[in-house]
């Protein structure tokens, strides 16, 4: 059979809408009798279907046709008789026979009258359509299947009589089929009833839905039907004056029943809002299954992220619930993946670099849930598309706009308020804007008093803004624009900022951190075998921090270019090549004390010994090139062999990193997988700064190895286990060594590349996708992460080494639009460097701790249960949701670190937040 | 990962600031201002910046609790040309021999031994000509000092012991790097008047050593220290932007009491001339504890005044406490 497939409009509609139009009704189990149309309580719904075979000669000659059938459906839903009411034109191609043959195999849920099943006759129109000759559909990319031809015709048969006949008697052709004459007459008549059909709450238009009207005529009930157009609009012409019953049924929606009065010579205009049978956010998510090409990858769609307990609906707070992600202290804002330092993991937005993903180092994500599509998380062994990271990848995907009408939401929470608006721009474009502002400062101010005894109060003020747009001029062309930014600052609540440090030489205090990015991308998919994605990102990062003489005022301009070309040369081989260039220009002044590094305990900072560096248009450039071969030599085997080359201009080093990934399907439900690859990363900017660090450092390197298996015993259930090992070399490590410059000046080397590390462990992910009203996952990681510092002969624990990390998340849909969720986490305590004494410093009037062996102690384990309840109300034109997020339900005194008294003679566990109840409100319109 | 590193130092500072504001619940310890055990409260050098050949006298302000007043207190003084690392207690990495060898290289003689004795006070004679120290500063970091704009810093250490308790303490002595450099003076409380007064019935009453002022328990009494604005000396230094400028010292005042609490907001606060109010620095409130917690009839109060160039001064007084509650 040709790749050009077809299907009939009626078949598709009945499959999708599960609706048929009653024509003749007779009582179940006995001879047909007259049934009042008003007694009809349920329309027949199609349960199974069978596609009709497209007549070969008609396909060859590209002939299309419609066939109107009359189906007799008994009280058990079986098709007992199929008659051709309106044969295909032109005749002789076999359309009628094909339609009858298919319809005889249908099964229905029977129609009901007064709650009892009854037999009915329904007209059924088969539209035989050929797919368009144009190749690619807009949404089809190389990962998707071939274009699905035979797009269903959406032509509505507005106001066509359906020949309802409720007379007693044998099912026969006594009902009048819609014939050309009747249709012509109907279209000539004036519109007497018109309306719009929309989803209750969201006002999304409902297209391709049959609207049926009946009236008691002189010869029995007479019915007409109209199909809504893409805008949800329907019309009836020439309806006689009187009371008309309106029936609307659509799959997934509650049936809609009403009565309209048609007045002589008047046009009645209505708006109907149909309510979804289930308000589960997951119902509306239809995700295409794409071939897996990674060893480990978790994609969390917005609908799941939004409802995870304990996150206050914040998208990135869900990350610690994923396998391989360690828990970092409260407000740490650091993401530790598979035992890698936070700076080793790249957080991207649509594949592009961003400086900061959190407000205030973890308080809130800079991107609200409304503009996100999903979070794509790869803890290791990522392919060559990604570079400049030796840890993991978190790629935040922005929403693909497809609004059908103007809408949005208002979101109020304990921390902030946000607004999101979106609207279609013509038929080919869409635009969305969003903004959010915190009001913690106002709350704290209202609570601030002289009697509080608090010498300083921080009031985080943050706001962020986003603009998204897309334009699809034609099939295969997709142009997208994203502009977003964030600003963080502390309100002037420091009454005496100089008191933050006795060494501060003035009371100067300022702080602000902001950035913006504009990303323009263009995706071109002329055929299913070829795709090119190009994107350019420009932006500016600004960091301003001043406390007395301490100063960090740096501005960074960023230009990033990406282009990825994918060409499916043959079904079994797809080369992928691309470039990824990141250019940055730095300006500013930094006057800071030595910055603590991983493995160094938090010592007091000596503000009398500051280092200074001035950046005057310092340009760093990191071009990257990548190439990959995606091979499917057999149906069971997938291999990805690639290499990534990066040039780090700042350290003048070119790196080449080969990477391999393989997946082999052992059985239909079991897949073995593995990967091996090299990864490089430039040292941090301060580490190679001539004043702060060592400009002669080399790139850090990591070898990733992983091996595992996936088992999918049910379509909604996946078990995924992976063992991993990472070997870290050329790691930047602090050193006491000194170097002598050409002019004979002795300088500390500060850092060298003699650090090494090793990380090994096992991850298990059990995922229950939405099914039976439940979405859930369990993530467990067993791991050990160690480092050996420069000059040391022994390994020590990594700062965030956590032996056991367990997260169990579940969300369940309850009746009446309630939803309940829970998250439980258990995490081994975090390594700590104990303090064994202290020295009183008379200059700073404080005690400087003396440390024991690095990371030789641990805090107690963390465990916490969070609950969340959502209640949604469906209003006619909008919806409202109130959620209650209850964190730390059993009030566990969780450790966040060690706290010492002023002279370090007493130590206690610094505890996290107690039981906390957060209420939020969201209105979608 | 390149770009995030750009903001990393700033994020780090943010984290420090946020952590300082109790995002997590920290346990309650005895306040630093309450004197309950042997404490070293200050280490002082007089003069603050000894010129070459000049001798500076080093002493300490040690608080000894009344119940241990009879036990002997011992001292052990030392110095080190390197500032050292706080994480190992500022251990001096140099030996006497190495110091002498270094001195010989620099042409400096009469370098004192690293140990400065075991008396309650010690002396240090500055053997380093300013030019030698300036040269060391220019040569970089080999002695651990990266900024010499106020002089060449060396480490002074003292260990105060009583019984089994050993309290290491330290200060930094800044040696002149230029001939004729203006030296700093230790700040002092107002001469000729009471160092600290208590506001009793609307009148400032001097607090002396005889406990002649009787304070109520559990009720806050307003206190006021007397320090002249001129104690914040003017000097040539680098401003916040690192530019040479004529600056005034910052003063800080620390309050210590044997019972109850002083206002934590004012425990050690700063005075920035021209920016903040000196009177705020000098004002505090003291709420002595109830008899059940502190049965003694009198209590000591100690004030330590510091300037931002290593100068230190202190005063103390004693108050009587009402018998109840």
Coordinates of N, CA and C in Angstrom, one line a residue, chain B residues 36-185:
Chain B
X36 N 30.5 34.8 80.6 CA 30.2 33.7 81.5 C 31.4 32.9 81.8
X37 N 32.5 33.1 81.0 CA 33.7 32.2 81.1 C 34.9 33.0 80.7
X38 N 36.0 32.4 80.9 CA 37.3 33.1 80.5 C 37.2 33.5 79.0
X39 N 37.5 34.8 78.8 CA 37.4 35.3 77.4 C 38.6 36.2 77.2
X40 N 39.1 36.2 76.0 CA 39.9 37.3 75.5 C 39.1 38.2 74.7
X41 N 39.0 39.5 75.1 CA 38.1 40.4 74.4 C 38.8 41.3 73.5
X42 N 40.1 41.5 73.7 CA 40.9 42.4 72.7 C 42.4 42.2 72.9
X43 N 43.1 42.4 71.9 CA 44.6 42.4 71.9 C 45.0 43.8 71.4
X44 N 45.9 44.5 72.1 CA 46.2 45.8 71.8 C 47.7 46.0 71.6
X45 N 48.1 46.9 70.7 CA 49.5 47.3 70.6 C 49.6 48.8 70.8
X46 N 50.6 49.2 71.6 CA 50.8 50.6 71.8 C 52.3 50.9 71.7
X47 N 52.6 51.7 70.7 CA 51.8 52.3 69.6 C 51.3 51.2 68.6
X48 N 50.3 51.7 67.8 CA 49.7 50.8 66.9 C 50.6 50.4 65.7
X49 N 51.3 51.5 65.3 CA 52.2 51.2 64.1 C 53.6 51.6 64.5
X50 N 54.4 50.7 65.1 CA 55.7 51.1 65.5 C 56.7 51.3 64.3
X51 N 57.4 52.4 64.4 CA 58.3 52.7 63.3 C 59.6 51.8 63.5
X52 N 60.4 51.8 62.5 CA 61.6 51.0 62.6 C 62.4 51.4 63.9
X53 N 62.7 50.3 64.6 CA 63.5 50.5 65.9 C 62.6 50.9 67.1
X54 N 61.4 51.1 66.8 CA 60.5 51.5 67.9 C 59.9 50.2 68.6
X55 N 59.6 50.3 69.9 CA 59.1 49.2 70.6 C 57.6 49.4 70.8
X56 N 56.8 48.4 70.5 CA 55.4 48.5 70.8 C 55.1 47.5 71.9
X57 N 54.2 47.9 72.8 CA 53.8 47.1 73.9 C 52.5 46.4 73.6
X58 N 52.5 45.1 73.8 CA 51.3 44.3 73.5 C 50.6 43.9 74.8
X59 N 49.3 44.1 74.9 CA 48.6 43.6 76.1 C 47.2 43.1 75.6
X60 N 46.5 42.5 76.6 CA 45.2 41.9 76.2 C 44.2 42.3 77.2
X61 N 43.0 42.3 76.8 CA 41.8 42.5 77.7 C 41.2 41.1 77.9
X62 N 41.4 40.6 79.1 CA 41.0 39.2 79.4 C 39.9 39.3 80.5
X63 N 38.8 38.7 80.2 CA 37.8 38.6 81.2 C 37.9 37.3 82.0
X64 N 38.0 37.4 83.3 CA 38.1 36.2 84.2 C 36.8 36.2 85.0
X65 N 36.1 35.1 85.0 CA 34.8 35.1 85.8 C 35.2 35.1 87.3
X66 N 34.3 35.8 88.0 CA 34.5 36.0 89.5 C 34.9 34.7 90.2
X67 N 34.2 33.6 89.8 CA 34.5 32.3 90.6 C 35.9 31.8 90.3
X68 N 36.6 32.3 89.2 CA 37.9 31.8 88.9 C 38.9 32.9 89.1
X69 N 38.6 33.9 89.7 CA 39.5 35.1 89.8 C 40.8 34.7 90.5
X70 N 40.8 33.8 91.4 CA 42.0 33.4 92.1 C 42.9 32.5 91.3
X71 N 42.4 31.9 90.3 CA 43.3 31.0 89.5 C 44.3 31.8 88.6
X72 N 45.5 31.3 88.5 CA 46.5 32.0 87.7 C 46.1 32.0 86.2
X73 N 46.4 33.1 85.6 CA 46.2 33.1 84.1 C 47.6 33.3 83.5
X74 N 47.9 32.5 82.5 CA 49.2 32.5 81.9 C 49.1 33.0 80.4
X75 N 50.2 33.5 79.9 CA 50.2 34.1 78.6 C 51.4 33.5 77.8
X76 N 51.2 33.4 76.5 CA 52.3 33.0 75.6 C 52.2 33.8 74.3
X77 N 53.2 34.7 74.1 CA 53.2 35.6 73.0 C 54.1 35.1 71.9
X78 N 53.7 35.4 70.6 CA 54.6 35.2 69.5 C 54.2 36.1 68.4
X79 N 55.1 36.2 67.4 CA 54.8 36.9 66.2 C 55.2 36.1 65.0
X80 N 54.7 36.5 63.8 CA 55.1 35.8 62.6 C 55.0 36.8 61.4
X81 N 56.0 36.8 60.6 CA 55.9 37.7 59.4 C 54.9 37.4 58.4
X82 N 54.3 36.2 58.5 CA 53.2 35.8 57.6 C 51.9 35.9 58.3
X83 N 50.9 36.3 57.6 CA 49.6 36.4 58.3 C 49.0 35.0 58.6
X84 N 49.4 34.1 57.8 CA 49.0 32.7 58.0 C 47.5 32.4 57.6
X85 N 47.1 31.2 58.0 CA 45.8 30.7 57.5 C 44.9 30.5 58.8
X86 N 43.8 31.1 58.8 CA 42.9 31.0 60.0 C 42.5 29.5 60.2
X87 N 42.4 28.8 59.1 CA 41.8 27.4 59.2 C 42.8 26.5 60.0
X88 N 44.0 26.9 60.2 CA 44.9 26.1 61.1 C 45.4 26.9 62.3
X89 N 44.6 27.9 62.6 CA 44.9 28.7 63.8 C 46.0 29.7 63.6
X90 N 46.3 30.1 62.4 CA 47.3 31.1 62.0 C 48.7 30.5 62.4
X91 N 48.9 29.3 62.3 CA 50.2 28.7 62.6 C 51.2 29.3 61.7
X92 N 52.3 29.7 62.4 CA 53.4 30.3 61.7 C 54.2 29.2 61.0
X93 N 54.4 29.3 59.7 CA 55.1 28.3 59.0 C 56.6 28.5 59.0
X94 N 57.1 29.6 59.6 CA 58.5 29.9 59.6 C 59.1 29.5 61.0
X95 N 60.4 29.1 60.9 CA 61.1 28.9 62.2 C 62.0 30.1 62.4
X96 N 62.5 30.1 63.7 CA 63.4 31.2 64.0 C 64.6 31.3 63.1
X97 N 65.1 30.1 62.7 CA 66.3 30.1 61.9 C 65.9 30.7 60.5
X98 N 64.8 30.3 60.0 CA 64.4 30.7 58.7 C 64.1 32.2 58.7
X99 N 63.6 32.7 59.8 CA 63.4 34.2 59.9 C 64.7 34.9 59.9
X100 N 65.6 34.4 60.7 CA 67.0 35.0 60.7 C 67.6 35.0 59.3
X101 N 67.5 33.9 58.6 CA 68.1 33.8 57.3 C 67.4 34.8 56.4
X102 N 66.1 34.9 56.5 CA 65.4 35.8 55.6 C 65.9 37.3 55.9
X103 N 66.0 37.5 57.2 CA 66.5 38.9 57.6 C 67.9 39.1 57.0
X104 N 68.7 38.1 57.1 CA 70.0 38.3 56.5 C 69.9 38.6 55.0
X105 N 69.1 38.0 54.4 CA 68.9 38.2 52.9 C 68.4 39.6 52.7
X106 N 67.6 40.1 53.6 CA 67.0 41.4 53.4 C 67.9 42.5 54.0
X107 N 69.0 42.1 54.7 CA 69.9 43.1 55.3 C 69.3 43.6 56.6
X108 N 68.4 42.9 57.2 CA 67.8 43.3 58.4 C 68.4 42.6 59.6
X109 N 68.8 43.3 60.6 CA 69.4 42.7 61.7 C 68.5 42.9 62.9
X110 N 68.8 42.2 64.0 CA 68.1 42.3 65.3 C 66.6 42.0 65.1
X111 N 66.4 40.9 64.3 CA 65.0 40.5 64.2 C 64.6 39.7 65.5
X112 N 63.5 40.1 66.1 CA 63.2 39.4 67.4 C 62.9 38.0 67.1
X113 N 63.1 37.2 68.2 CA 62.7 35.8 68.1 C 61.2 35.7 67.9
X114 N 60.7 34.6 67.4 CA 59.3 34.4 67.1 C 58.5 34.4 68.5
X115 N 59.1 33.9 69.5 CA 58.4 33.9 70.8 C 58.7 35.2 71.5
X116 N 57.6 35.8 72.0 CA 57.7 37.1 72.6 C 57.6 37.1 74.1
X117 N 57.6 35.9 74.7 CA 57.5 35.8 76.2 C 56.2 35.3 76.7
X118 N 56.2 35.2 78.0 CA 55.0 34.6 78.7 C 54.4 35.6 79.7
X119 N 54.8 36.8 79.7 CA 54.2 37.8 80.6 C 52.8 38.2 80.2
X120 N 52.2 38.9 81.1 CA 50.8 39.4 80.7 C 50.9 40.4 79.6
X121 N 52.0 41.1 79.5 CA 52.3 42.0 78.3 C 53.6 41.6 77.7
X122 N 53.7 42.0 76.4 CA 54.9 41.6 75.7 C 55.3 42.9 74.9
X123 N 56.5 42.8 74.4 CA 57.0 43.9 73.6 C 57.5 43.4 72.2
X124 N 57.4 44.2 71.2 CA 58.0 43.9 69.9 C 58.7 45.1 69.4
X125 N 59.9 44.9 69.0 CA 60.7 46.0 68.4 C 60.7 45.8 66.9
X126 N 60.3 46.8 66.2 CA 60.2 46.7 64.8 C 61.6 46.8 64.2
X127 N 62.1 45.7 63.6 CA 63.4 45.8 63.0 C 63.4 46.2 61.5
X128 N 62.3 46.3 60.9 CA 62.2 46.4 59.5 C 62.2 47.9 59.0
X129 N 63.2 48.3 58.3 CA 63.1 49.6 57.6 C 61.9 49.7 56.6
X130 N 61.2 50.8 56.6 CA 60.1 50.9 55.6 C 60.5 50.5 54.2
X131 N 61.6 50.8 53.8 CA 62.0 50.5 52.4 C 62.0 49.0 52.1
X132 N 62.5 48.3 53.1 CA 62.5 46.8 53.0 C 61.1 46.3 52.9
X133 N 60.3 46.8 53.7 CA 58.9 46.3 53.7 C 58.2 46.7 52.4
X134 N 58.5 47.9 52.0 CA 57.8 48.3 50.7 C 58.3 47.4 49.6
X135 N 59.6 47.0 49.6 CA 60.1 46.2 48.6 C 59.4 44.8 48.6
X136 N 59.2 44.3 49.8 CA 58.5 43.0 50.0 C 57.1 43.1 49.4
X137 N 56.4 44.2 49.7 CA 55.1 44.4 49.2 C 55.1 44.4 47.6
X138 N 56.1 45.0 47.1 CA 56.2 45.1 45.6 C 56.5 43.7 45.0
X139 N 57.2 42.9 45.8 CA 57.6 41.6 45.3 C 56.5 40.6 45.3
X140 N 55.4 41.0 45.9 CA 54.2 40.1 45.8 C 53.9 39.4 47.0
X141 N 53.5 38.2 46.9 CA 52.7 37.5 47.9 C 53.5 36.5 48.7
X142 N 54.8 36.6 48.7 CA 55.5 35.5 49.3 C 55.4 35.5 50.8
X143 N 55.0 36.6 51.4 CA 54.7 36.6 52.8 C 53.2 36.7 53.1
X144 N 52.4 36.5 52.1 CA 51.0 36.3 52.3 C 50.2 37.6 52.4
X145 N 50.9 38.8 52.3 CA 50.2 40.0 52.3 C 50.0 40.6 50.9
X146 N 48.8 40.8 50.6 CA 48.5 41.3 49.3 C 48.2 42.8 49.2
X147 N 47.9 43.4 50.3 CA 47.6 44.8 50.3 C 48.5 45.5 51.4
X148 N 49.2 46.4 51.0 CA 50.1 47.1 51.9 C 49.8 48.6 52.0
X149 N 48.6 49.0 51.6 CA 48.3 50.4 51.6 C 48.3 51.1 52.9
X150 N 48.1 50.3 54.0 CA 48.2 50.8 55.3 C 49.4 50.4 56.1
X151 N 50.3 49.7 55.4 CA 51.5 49.2 56.0 C 51.7 47.7 55.7
X152 N 52.7 47.2 56.3 CA 53.0 45.8 56.1 C 52.5 45.0 57.3
X153 N 51.6 44.1 57.1 CA 50.9 43.4 58.2 C 51.7 42.2 58.6
X154 N 51.9 42.1 60.0 CA 52.5 40.9 60.5 C 51.5 40.3 61.6
X155 N 51.7 39.1 61.9 CA 50.7 38.5 62.8 C 51.3 38.5 64.3
X156 N 50.5 38.9 65.2 CA 50.8 38.8 66.6 C 49.8 37.7 67.2
X157 N 50.4 36.8 68.0 CA 49.5 35.8 68.5 C 49.8 35.7 70.0
X158 N 48.7 35.4 70.8 CA 48.9 35.2 72.2 C 47.9 34.1 72.6
X159 N 48.4 33.2 73.5 CA 47.5 32.2 74.0 C 47.4 32.4 75.5
X160 N 46.1 32.6 75.9 CA 45.8 32.9 77.3 C 45.2 31.6 77.9
X161 N 45.8 31.2 79.0 CA 45.4 29.9 79.6 C 45.0 30.1 81.1
X162 N 44.1 29.3 81.5 CA 43.7 29.2 82.9 C 43.2 27.8 83.2
X163 N 44.0 27.1 84.0 CA 43.6 25.7 84.2 C 43.7 25.0 82.9
X164 N 42.7 24.3 82.5 CA 42.7 23.5 81.3 C 42.2 24.3 80.1
X165 N 41.9 25.5 80.3 CA 41.3 26.3 79.2 C 42.4 27.1 78.5
X166 N 42.5 26.9 77.2 CA 43.5 27.7 76.4 C 42.8 28.5 75.4
X167 N 43.0 29.7 75.3 CA 42.4 30.6 74.4 C 43.4 31.3 73.5
X168 N 43.5 30.8 72.2 CA 44.3 31.5 71.3 C 43.7 32.7 70.8
X169 N 44.5 33.8 70.7 CA 44.0 35.0 70.2 C 45.0 35.7 69.3
X170 N 44.6 36.6 68.5 CA 45.6 37.1 67.5 C 45.2 38.6 67.2
X171 N 46.2 39.3 66.7 CA 45.9 40.6 66.1 C 46.9 40.8 65.0
X172 N 46.8 41.9 64.2 CA 47.7 42.2 63.2 C 48.4 43.5 63.5
X173 N 49.7 43.5 63.4 CA 50.4 44.7 63.6 C 50.9 45.2 62.3
X174 N 50.6 46.4 62.0 CA 50.9 47.0 60.7 C 52.1 47.9 60.8
X175 N 53.1 47.5 60.1 CA 54.4 48.2 60.2 C 54.5 49.2 59.0
X176 N 55.0 50.4 59.3 CA 55.1 51.4 58.2 C 55.9 51.0 57.0
X177 N 55.4 51.3 55.8 CA 56.2 51.0 54.6 C 56.8 52.3 54.0
X178 N 56.6 53.4 54.7 CA 57.2 54.7 54.2 C 57.7 55.5 55.3
X179 N 58.8 56.1 55.1 CA 59.3 57.0 56.1 C 58.4 58.1 56.5
X180 N 58.2 58.4 57.7 CA 57.4 59.5 58.1 C 55.9 59.3 58.0
X181 N 55.5 58.0 57.8 CA 54.1 57.8 57.6 C 53.3 58.1 58.9
X182 N 52.2 58.6 58.8 CA 51.4 59.0 59.9 C 50.9 57.7 60.6
X183 N 51.2 57.6 61.9 CA 50.8 56.4 62.6 C 49.4 56.5 63.3
X184 N 48.8 55.4 63.5 CA 47.5 55.4 64.1 C 47.6 55.5 65.6
X185 N 46.6 56.1 66.2 CA 46.5 56.1 67.7 C 45.3 55.2 68.1

